[in-house]
């Protein structure tokens, strides 16, 4: 209008006319914001970053304490307890001490007894002579059982027969183990039957069973050390 020539503006390149990248170079996709757009099927929501570092920079000691409390809650697990949902350890007062005076009460309802002649048997009468035994720790997990009034040690020979011995010998050593039901089992430390342990056992009539015929799951092999009042 005033005689000046209008500048020529080059047209914008469209998608159809845009020049292709040189061959050999990979295509670069636009960066996608975390959490933006639609989530793909099967993928859960993106977990947010823990606010602990920022809170620690802003809040001082109070924020640090809150952050540590949250970390302990995560470590405790869904149960929310300090044991992480596991059962707390049991307390077995009847097993405490290196030397214990007890009555061994079997799951077949007999008290173990060693009479004055060295015979091992079960009795229903808890006050009968020979029913109080001294359980002495020999080493870790191994004990010696001696009748207090008769002085005989409980022993097991190679054939799995129980008897009373006046002298302490390797036959008098038994491995003590706590079973899942809270009872104890006692196996010969020295002898085994075809590679299997032989257990102290009283059958339903109060008679000792041969060690080769006993198994850990038999109730006749389970004993509860009862405190002597």
Tab-separated table of C-alpha atoms in Angstrom:
chain	number	residue	atom	x	y	z
A	1	UNK	CA	0.000	0.000	0.000
A	2	UNK	CA	2.852	2.339	0.785
A	3	UNK	CA	5.047	0.889	-1.895
A	4	UNK	CA	7.110	-1.413	0.340
A	5	UNK	CA	7.359	-5.065	-0.693
A	6	UNK	CA	5.769	-7.545	1.785
A	7	UNK	CA	8.206	-10.145	3.277
A	8	UNK	CA	7.739	-13.671	2.087
A	9	UNK	CA	7.054	-16.049	5.000
A	10	UNK	CA	7.967	-19.699	4.255
A	11	UNK	CA	5.113	-22.093	4.947
A	12	UNK	CA	5.282	-24.323	8.003
A	13	UNK	CA	6.175	-27.934	7.220
A	14	UNK	CA	3.276	-30.267	7.844
A	15	UNK	CA	3.457	-33.912	8.881
A	16	UNK	CA	3.124	-34.922	5.278
A	17	UNK	CA	5.814	-32.515	4.024
A	18	UNK	CA	8.196	-32.704	7.043
A	19	UNK	CA	11.639	-33.926	6.060
A	20	UNK	CA	12.497	-37.422	7.197
A	21	UNK	CA	15.487	-37.874	9.548
A	22	UNK	CA	18.692	-39.091	8.029
A	23	UNK	CA	18.984	-42.840	7.642
A	24	UNK	CA	20.679	-44.691	10.515
A	25	UNK	CA	19.538	-42.371	13.310
A	26	UNK	CA	16.939	-43.738	15.814
A	27	UNK	CA	13.695	-41.937	16.278
A	28	UNK	CA	13.377	-40.023	19.545
A	29	UNK	CA	9.976	-40.109	21.231
A	30	UNK	CA	8.767	-37.263	23.374
A	31	UNK	CA	9.292	-37.771	27.091
A	32	UNK	CA	6.127	-38.762	28.920
A	33	UNK	CA	5.289	-37.379	32.339
A	34	UNK	CA	5.015	-40.016	35.062
A	35	UNK	CA	1.386	-40.663	35.843
A	36	UNK	CA	0.112	-38.602	32.878
A	37	UNK	CA	-2.128	-40.097	30.260
A	38	UNK	CA	-3.840	-43.421	30.433
A	39	UNK	CA	-2.357	-46.374	32.352
A	40	UNK	CA	-1.872	-49.535	30.389
A	41	UNK	CA	-4.003	-52.494	31.326
A	42	UNK	CA	-2.423	-54.661	34.059
A	43	UNK	CA	-0.216	-51.917	35.482
A	44	UNK	CA	-1.052	-50.418	38.879
A	45	UNK	CA	-0.647	-46.796	39.888
A	46	UNK	CA	2.818	-45.393	40.096
A	47	UNK	CA	4.026	-45.253	43.685
A	48	UNK	CA	4.960	-41.823	44.876
A	49	UNK	CA	8.492	-41.098	45.962
A	50	UNK	CA	8.954	-41.167	49.728
A	51	UNK	CA	8.747	-37.668	51.215
A	52	UNK	CA	11.402	-38.363	53.821
A	53	UNK	CA	14.338	-36.416	52.265
A	54	UNK	CA	12.268	-33.261	51.664
A	55	UNK	CA	10.622	-33.488	55.089
A	56	UNK	CA	13.999	-33.912	56.725
A	57	UNK	CA	15.283	-30.785	54.973
A	58	UNK	CA	12.261	-28.714	56.009
A	59	UNK	CA	11.043	-30.019	59.349
A	60	UNK	CA	14.113	-30.602	61.468
A	61	UNK	CA	14.187	-33.206	64.314
A	62	UNK	CA	10.395	-33.716	64.394
A	63	UNK	CA	10.278	-34.611	60.717
A	64	UNK	CA	13.279	-36.927	61.121
A	65	UNK	CA	11.530	-38.762	63.970
A	66	UNK	CA	8.348	-39.103	61.884
A	67	UNK	CA	10.343	-40.432	58.948
A	68	UNK	CA	12.105	-43.025	61.117
A	69	UNK	CA	8.773	-44.122	62.612
A	70	UNK	CA	7.404	-44.684	59.126
A	71	UNK	CA	10.466	-46.711	58.142
A	72	UNK	CA	10.074	-48.925	61.233
A	73	UNK	CA	6.407	-49.463	60.397
A	74	UNK	CA	7.372	-50.597	56.897
A	75	UNK	CA	9.993	-52.992	58.284
A	76	UNK	CA	7.505	-54.420	60.785
A	77	UNK	CA	5.340	-55.626	57.899
A	78	UNK	CA	1.580	-55.824	57.560
A	79	UNK	CA	1.182	-57.364	61.000
A	80	UNK	CA	2.327	-54.140	62.620
A	81	UNK	CA	4.210	-55.957	65.389
A	82	UNK	CA	7.908	-55.977	66.144
A	83	UNK	CA	8.001	-59.716	65.263
A	84	UNK	CA	6.837	-59.045	61.679
A	85	UNK	CA	3.762	-61.241	62.016
A	86	UNK	CA	5.679	-64.191	63.453
A	87	UNK	CA	4.781	-65.893	66.702
A	88	UNK	CA	6.912	-64.639	69.643
A	89	UNK	CA	9.265	-67.197	71.210
A	90	UNK	CA	7.856	-69.386	73.954
A	91	UNK	CA	9.152	-69.468	77.503
A	92	UNK	CA	9.946	-72.880	78.938
A	93	UNK	CA	10.531	-72.443	82.656
A	94	UNK	CA	10.690	-76.193	83.260
A	95	UNK	CA	13.856	-76.390	81.124
A	96	UNK	CA	15.887	-73.734	82.909
A	97	UNK	CA	19.030	-74.548	84.878
A	98	UNK	CA	21.966	-76.938	84.501
A	99	UNK	CA	20.621	-79.230	87.244
A	100	UNK	CA	16.857	-79.711	87.519
A	101	UNK	CA	14.768	-81.828	89.851
A	102	UNK	CA	11.688	-82.923	87.925
A	103	UNK	CA	9.120	-85.632	87.436
A	104	UNK	CA	8.998	-86.885	83.853
A	105	UNK	CA	5.323	-87.245	82.988
A	106	UNK	CA	4.635	-89.067	79.721
A	107	UNK	CA	1.807	-88.334	77.278
A	108	UNK	CA	0.489	-91.822	78.136
A	109	UNK	CA	-0.128	-90.502	81.703
A	110	UNK	CA	2.680	-92.264	83.551
A	111	UNK	CA	5.538	-90.921	85.667
A	112	UNK	CA	8.948	-92.311	84.804
A	113	UNK	CA	10.415	-94.281	87.722
A	114	UNK	CA	13.674	-96.127	88.418
A	115	UNK	CA	13.240	-98.422	91.411
A	116	UNK	CA	15.845	-99.622	93.921
A	117	UNK	CA	16.808	-102.571	91.703
A	118	UNK	CA	17.498	-100.456	88.620
A	119	UNK	CA	14.229	-101.329	86.860
A	120	UNK	CA	12.709	-98.650	84.626
A	121	UNK	CA	8.922	-98.409	84.597
A	122	UNK	CA	5.976	-96.027	84.671
A	123	UNK	CA	3.796	-95.305	87.687
A	124	UNK	CA	0.494	-93.479	88.154
A	125	UNK	CA	1.464	-92.438	91.684
A	126	UNK	CA	3.568	-89.325	91.537
A	127	UNK	CA	4.836	-89.627	95.120
A	128	UNK	CA	6.270	-93.100	94.630
A	129	UNK	CA	9.976	-93.546	95.400
A	130	UNK	CA	12.141	-93.174	92.340
A	131	UNK	CA	9.785	-90.864	90.436
A	132	UNK	CA	11.831	-87.720	91.154
A	133	UNK	CA	14.748	-87.467	88.756
A	134	UNK	CA	17.681	-85.119	88.456
A	135	UNK	CA	18.222	-83.849	84.905
A	136	UNK	CA	21.804	-82.657	84.575
A	137	UNK	CA	23.203	-80.950	81.474
A	138	UNK	CA	26.259	-82.777	80.135
A	139	UNK	CA	26.780	-80.513	77.107
A	140	UNK	CA	24.605	-78.446	74.793
A	141	UNK	CA	21.369	-80.370	74.224
A	142	UNK	CA	22.616	-83.512	76.016
A	143	UNK	CA	21.481	-84.507	79.523
A	144	UNK	CA	21.911	-87.264	82.101
A	145	UNK	CA	18.830	-88.435	84.046
A	146	UNK	CA	19.324	-89.865	87.558
A	147	UNK	CA	16.728	-91.007	90.085
A	148	UNK	CA	17.252	-88.870	93.191
A	149	UNK	CA	16.226	-91.423	95.860
A	150	UNK	CA	17.616	-94.619	94.302
A	151	UNK	CA	20.739	-93.121	92.711
A	152	UNK	CA	20.398	-94.985	89.390
A	153	UNK	CA	21.128	-93.301	86.068
A	154	UNK	CA	18.737	-93.866	83.211
A	155	UNK	CA	20.602	-95.743	80.463
A	156	UNK	CA	19.919	-97.425	77.110
A	157	UNK	CA	21.970	-100.260	75.650
A	158	UNK	CA	22.709	-101.140	72.046
A	159	UNK	CA	19.507	-103.174	71.722
A	160	UNK	CA	17.397	-100.181	72.816
A	161	UNK	CA	16.526	-101.578	76.256
A	162	UNK	CA	16.183	-99.131	79.142
A	163	UNK	CA	17.810	-99.897	82.482
A	164	UNK	CA	19.214	-98.232	85.589
A	165	UNK	CA	22.980	-97.878	85.954
A	166	UNK	CA	24.816	-97.111	89.190
A	167	UNK	CA	27.775	-95.702	87.262
A	168	UNK	CA	27.606	-92.927	84.721
A	169	UNK	CA	28.613	-94.137	81.234
A	170	UNK	CA	28.110	-93.134	77.572
A	171	UNK	CA	24.887	-95.182	77.651
A	172	UNK	CA	23.487	-92.620	80.102
A	173	UNK	CA	23.637	-89.668	77.709
A	174	UNK	CA	20.381	-88.563	76.089
A	175	UNK	CA	19.629	-85.816	73.600
A	176	UNK	CA	16.836	-83.563	74.875
A	177	UNK	CA	14.594	-81.889	72.321
A	178	UNK	CA	11.458	-79.739	72.609
A	179	UNK	CA	8.714	-80.859	70.240
A	180	UNK	CA	6.044	-78.674	68.668
A	181	UNK	CA	3.416	-79.699	71.237
A	182	UNK	CA	5.601	-78.454	74.129
A	183	UNK	CA	6.637	-81.931	75.294
A	184	UNK	CA	10.215	-83.213	75.327
A	185	UNK	CA	11.738	-86.252	73.668
A	186	UNK	CA	14.885	-88.037	74.856
A	187	UNK	CA	16.993	-90.081	72.446
A	188	UNK	CA	20.107	-92.111	73.068
A	189	UNK	CA	23.190	-90.136	72.105
A	190	UNK	CA	25.338	-93.223	71.596
A	191	UNK	CA	23.083	-95.795	69.933
A	192	UNK	CA	20.859	-95.766	66.840
A	193	UNK	CA	18.703	-98.394	65.159
A	194	UNK	CA	19.405	-98.652	61.413
A	195	UNK	CA	20.421	-94.989	61.435
A	196	UNK	CA	17.268	-93.860	63.252
A	197	UNK	CA	17.228	-92.433	66.795
A	198	UNK	CA	15.978	-94.576	69.684
A	199	UNK	CA	13.645	-92.809	72.117
A	200	UNK	CA	12.817	-93.056	75.784
A	201	UNK	CA	9.247	-94.393	75.728
A	202	UNK	CA	6.508	-95.673	78.064
A	203	UNK	CA	3.610	-97.513	76.414
A	204	UNK	CA	-0.068	-97.370	77.407
A	205	UNK	CA	0.602	-99.873	80.239
A	206	UNK	CA	3.568	-97.973	81.654
A	207	UNK	CA	6.163	-100.401	80.344
A	208	UNK	CA	9.289	-99.161	78.544
A	209	UNK	CA	9.392	-99.857	74.817
A	210	UNK	CA	12.460	-100.985	72.906
A	211	UNK	CA	14.164	-98.052	71.256
A	212	UNK	CA	14.107	-99.636	67.801
A	213	UNK	CA	10.287	-99.611	67.809
A	214	UNK	CA	9.883	-95.964	68.781
A	215	UNK	CA	9.322	-92.949	66.557
A	216	UNK	CA	9.294	-89.245	67.229
A	217	UNK	CA	5.559	-88.866	66.481
A	218	UNK	CA	4.557	-91.554	69.019
A	219	UNK	CA	2.852	-90.079	72.086
A	220	UNK	CA	4.634	-92.665	74.242
A	221	UNK	CA	7.927	-90.851	73.539
A	222	UNK	CA	6.686	-87.435	74.699
A	223	UNK	CA	7.488	-86.340	78.247
A	224	UNK	CA	6.773	-83.209	80.222
A	225	UNK	CA	9.277	-82.285	82.986
A	226	UNK	CA	7.061	-81.256	85.920
A	227	UNK	CA	8.419	-79.059	88.693
A	228	UNK	CA	8.865	-80.754	92.057
A	229	UNK	CA	6.811	-78.928	94.680
